[in-house]
Steps between C-alpha positions, in 0.01 A plus 500: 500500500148637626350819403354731747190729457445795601310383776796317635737810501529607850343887533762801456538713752172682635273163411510563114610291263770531250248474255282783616812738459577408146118556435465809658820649336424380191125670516644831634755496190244382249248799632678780681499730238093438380429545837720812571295647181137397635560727808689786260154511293249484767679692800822764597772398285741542883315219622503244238778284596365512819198356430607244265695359806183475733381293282786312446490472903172317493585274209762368684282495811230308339699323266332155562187737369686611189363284135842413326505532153216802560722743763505835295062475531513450872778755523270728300219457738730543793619823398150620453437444840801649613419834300214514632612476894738773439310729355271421759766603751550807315144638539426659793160626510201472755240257356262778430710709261616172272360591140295206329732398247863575451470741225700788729810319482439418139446846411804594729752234301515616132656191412232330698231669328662449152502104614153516575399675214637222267400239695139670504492551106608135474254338708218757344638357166512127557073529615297559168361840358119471653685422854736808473221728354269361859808536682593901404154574459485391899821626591589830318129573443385407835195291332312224685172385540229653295696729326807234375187314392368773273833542359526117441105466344461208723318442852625645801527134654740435148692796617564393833574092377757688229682716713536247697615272255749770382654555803554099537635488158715800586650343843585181332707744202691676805584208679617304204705825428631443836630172468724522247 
Protein backbone atom coordinates (compact mmCIF):
# COMPACT_ATOMS: atom_id res chain seq x y z
CA UNK A 1 0.00 0.00 0.00
CA UNK A 2 1.72 3.52 -0.75
CA UNK A 3 0.45 6.77 0.32
CA UNK A 4 0.23 9.64 -1.97
CA UNK A 5 0.79 13.40 -1.15
CA UNK A 6 -0.72 15.98 -2.17
CA UNK A 7 1.82 16.66 -4.56
CA UNK A 8 1.17 13.42 -6.28
CA UNK A 9 -2.66 14.03 -6.78
CA UNK A 10 -3.12 14.89 -10.32
CA UNK A 11 -4.64 18.79 -10.54
CA UNK A 12 -8.63 19.12 -10.62
CA UNK A 13 -10.03 20.60 -13.25
CA UNK A 14 -8.77 24.29 -14.14
CA UNK A 15 -4.96 23.34 -12.78
CA UNK A 16 -6.00 23.41 -9.01
CA UNK A 17 -5.66 20.95 -6.77
CA UNK A 18 -8.13 19.12 -4.73
CA UNK A 19 -6.50 20.46 -1.91
CA UNK A 20 -6.75 24.10 -2.82
CA UNK A 21 -10.66 23.64 -2.99
CA UNK A 22 -11.06 22.15 0.42
CA UNK A 23 -8.82 25.14 1.63
CA UNK A 24 -10.49 27.73 0.02
CA UNK A 25 -14.03 26.48 1.08
CA UNK A 26 -13.08 25.88 4.29
CA UNK A 27 -11.57 29.70 4.66
CA UNK A 28 -14.70 31.21 2.98
CA UNK A 29 -16.91 29.17 5.66
CA UNK A 30 -14.62 29.88 8.58
CA UNK A 31 -14.71 33.87 7.55
CA UNK A 32 -17.66 34.82 5.39
CA UNK A 33 -19.61 36.27 7.88
CA UNK A 34 -16.46 38.52 9.72
CA UNK A 35 -15.80 39.62 6.49
CA UNK A 36 -19.42 40.42 5.34
CA UNK A 37 -19.42 42.62 8.75
CA UNK A 38 -15.95 44.49 8.01
CA UNK A 39 -17.51 45.96 4.80
CA UNK A 40 -21.16 46.53 6.77
CA UNK A 41 -19.07 48.82 9.35
CA UNK A 42 -16.81 50.65 7.11
CA UNK A 43 -18.99 51.05 3.80
CA UNK A 44 -22.97 50.81 2.24
CA UNK A 45 -24.49 48.04 3.97
CA UNK A 46 -25.96 47.00 -0.19
CA UNK A 47 -22.55 46.34 -1.01
CA UNK A 48 -21.15 44.26 1.67
CA UNK A 49 -21.50 40.86 0.37
CA UNK A 50 -20.19 42.14 -2.57
CA UNK A 51 -17.15 43.12 -1.36
CA UNK A 52 -16.46 40.35 0.89
CA UNK A 53 -16.45 38.23 -2.38
CA UNK A 54 -13.71 40.42 -4.18
CA UNK A 55 -11.74 39.57 -1.77
CA UNK A 56 -12.54 36.20 -1.61
CA UNK A 57 -11.72 36.40 -5.56
CA UNK A 58 -8.13 37.32 -4.91
CA UNK A 59 -7.58 34.87 -2.09
CA UNK A 60 -8.27 32.27 -4.26
CA UNK A 61 -6.26 33.98 -6.99
CA UNK A 62 -3.24 34.32 -4.92
CA UNK A 63 -3.74 31.49 -2.85
CA UNK A 64 -0.09 30.20 -3.08
CA UNK A 65 0.31 33.95 -1.38
CA UNK A 66 -2.20 33.23 1.36
CA UNK A 67 -0.24 32.31 5.26
CA UNK A 68 -2.30 29.19 6.47
CA UNK A 69 -3.04 29.11 9.88
CA UNK A 70 -3.03 33.29 9.61
CA UNK A 71 -5.92 33.73 6.59
CA UNK A 72 -8.56 35.94 8.48
CA UNK A 73 -5.23 38.80 8.86
CA UNK A 74 -4.46 38.66 5.19
CA UNK A 75 -8.17 38.60 4.43
CA UNK A 76 -8.39 41.67 6.68
CA UNK A 77 -5.77 43.48 4.79
CA UNK A 78 -7.29 42.45 1.52
CA UNK A 79 -10.50 43.88 2.22
CA UNK A 80 -8.92 47.11 3.19
CA UNK A 81 -7.62 47.42 -0.05
CA UNK A 82 -10.63 46.51 -1.69
CA UNK A 83 -12.64 49.32 0.29
CA UNK A 84 -10.52 51.49 -0.58
CA UNK A 85 -10.61 50.87 -4.63
CA UNK A 86 -14.27 51.16 -4.50
CA UNK A 87 -14.71 54.00 -2.86
CA UNK A 88 -12.17 55.21 -5.03
CA UNK A 89 -14.43 54.33 -7.96
CA UNK A 90 -17.16 56.05 -6.32
CA UNK A 91 -15.53 59.52 -6.21
CA UNK A 92 -15.71 61.42 -9.05
CA UNK A 93 -14.15 64.67 -8.66
CA UNK A 94 -11.48 66.74 -10.70
CA UNK A 95 -8.16 66.65 -8.78
CA UNK A 96 -8.48 70.24 -7.83
CA UNK A 97 -11.75 70.10 -5.88
CA UNK A 98 -10.62 66.76 -3.69
CA UNK A 99 -10.75 68.09 0.05
CA UNK A 100 -7.50 67.23 2.17
CA UNK A 101 -8.79 64.70 4.34
CA UNK A 102 -11.95 62.71 4.24
CA UNK A 103 -13.78 64.43 6.91
CA UNK A 104 -16.88 65.32 4.23
CA UNK A 105 -17.85 61.87 3.99
CA UNK A 106 -17.35 61.40 7.69
CA UNK A 107 -19.48 64.19 8.52
CA UNK A 108 -21.96 62.97 5.75
CA UNK A 109 -22.19 59.16 7.42
CA UNK A 110 -23.60 59.59 10.99
CA UNK A 111 -22.70 56.22 11.73
CA UNK A 112 -19.35 56.99 10.25
CA UNK A 113 -18.84 59.92 12.31
CA UNK A 114 -20.12 58.16 15.51
CA UNK A 115 -17.25 55.38 14.53
CA UNK A 116 -14.79 57.94 14.32
CA UNK A 117 -15.67 59.67 17.23
CA UNK A 118 -15.04 56.53 19.43
CA UNK A 119 -12.27 55.49 17.76
CA UNK A 120 -10.87 59.20 18.21
CA UNK A 121 -11.71 59.30 22.10
CA UNK A 122 -9.99 55.91 22.32
CA UNK A 123 -6.83 56.60 20.71
CA UNK A 124 -6.83 60.27 22.60
CA UNK A 125 -7.27 58.01 25.73
CA UNK A 126 -4.70 55.28 25.29
CA UNK A 127 -1.72 58.52 24.80
CA UNK A 128 -1.14 60.07 28.37
CA UNK A 129 -2.70 63.36 29.86
CA UNK A 130 0.41 65.90 28.95
CA UNK A 131 0.13 64.35 25.20
CA UNK A 132 -3.71 64.93 24.98
CA UNK A 133 -3.51 68.38 26.78
CA UNK A 134 -0.42 69.25 23.65
CA UNK A 135 -2.60 67.54 21.36
CA UNK A 136 -6.16 69.72 22.01
CA UNK A 137 -4.28 72.61 22.93
CA UNK A 138 -2.87 72.24 19.06
CA UNK A 139 -5.89 71.01 17.60
CA UNK A 140 -9.05 72.64 19.14
CA UNK A 141 -7.00 75.68 20.26
CA UNK A 142 -5.08 76.06 17.16
CA UNK A 143 -1.71 76.51 19.37
CA UNK A 144 1.78 75.96 17.94
CA UNK A 145 4.97 77.42 18.10
CA UNK A 146 5.56 80.22 20.49
CA UNK A 147 2.34 80.38 21.82
CA UNK A 148 1.83 76.25 22.67
CA UNK A 149 5.18 76.97 24.29
CA UNK A 150 3.92 79.66 26.63
CA UNK A 151 1.07 77.57 27.50
CA UNK A 152 3.45 74.58 28.18
CA UNK A 153 6.28 76.92 30.34
CA UNK A 154 8.88 75.25 28.31
CA UNK A 155 11.06 76.38 25.14
CA UNK A 156 9.59 76.81 21.92
CA UNK A 157 12.13 74.10 20.50
CA UNK A 158 10.39 71.70 23.62
CA UNK A 159 7.15 72.62 22.06
CA UNK A 160 7.88 71.67 18.72
CA UNK A 161 10.01 68.11 19.96
CA UNK A 162 6.52 67.49 22.17
CA UNK A 163 4.03 67.97 19.70
CA UNK A 164 5.79 66.06 17.80
CA UNK A 165 6.21 63.42 20.12
CA UNK A 166 2.42 63.57 20.80
CA UNK A 167 1.36 63.15 17.55
CA UNK A 168 3.80 59.91 17.25
CA UNK A 169 2.46 58.62 20.42
CA UNK A 170 -1.02 59.38 19.12
CA UNK A 171 -0.54 57.49 15.56
CA UNK A 172 0.84 54.47 17.21
CA UNK A 173 -2.73 54.57 19.73
CA UNK A 174 -4.88 54.77 16.36
CA UNK A 175 -3.21 52.24 14.57
CA UNK A 176 -3.09 49.77 17.38
CA UNK A 177 -6.90 50.65 17.65
CA UNK A 178 -6.97 49.61 14.15
CA UNK A 179 -5.67 46.32 14.39
CA UNK A 180 -7.76 44.74 16.53
Amino acid sequence: MSVRTAAEDPPAEGGTMPDDLAWFTAVVRAHATALVKYFARRGPRQDAEDLASDVFAVAWRRRADVPRGAELPWLYRTAELTLANARRKHVDLPVETLPESGASRVADDPELHALFDAELRGALAAVGERDRRILLLHAWGGLDGEELAAVLGISRSGADAALSRARARLRAAWGERLRF
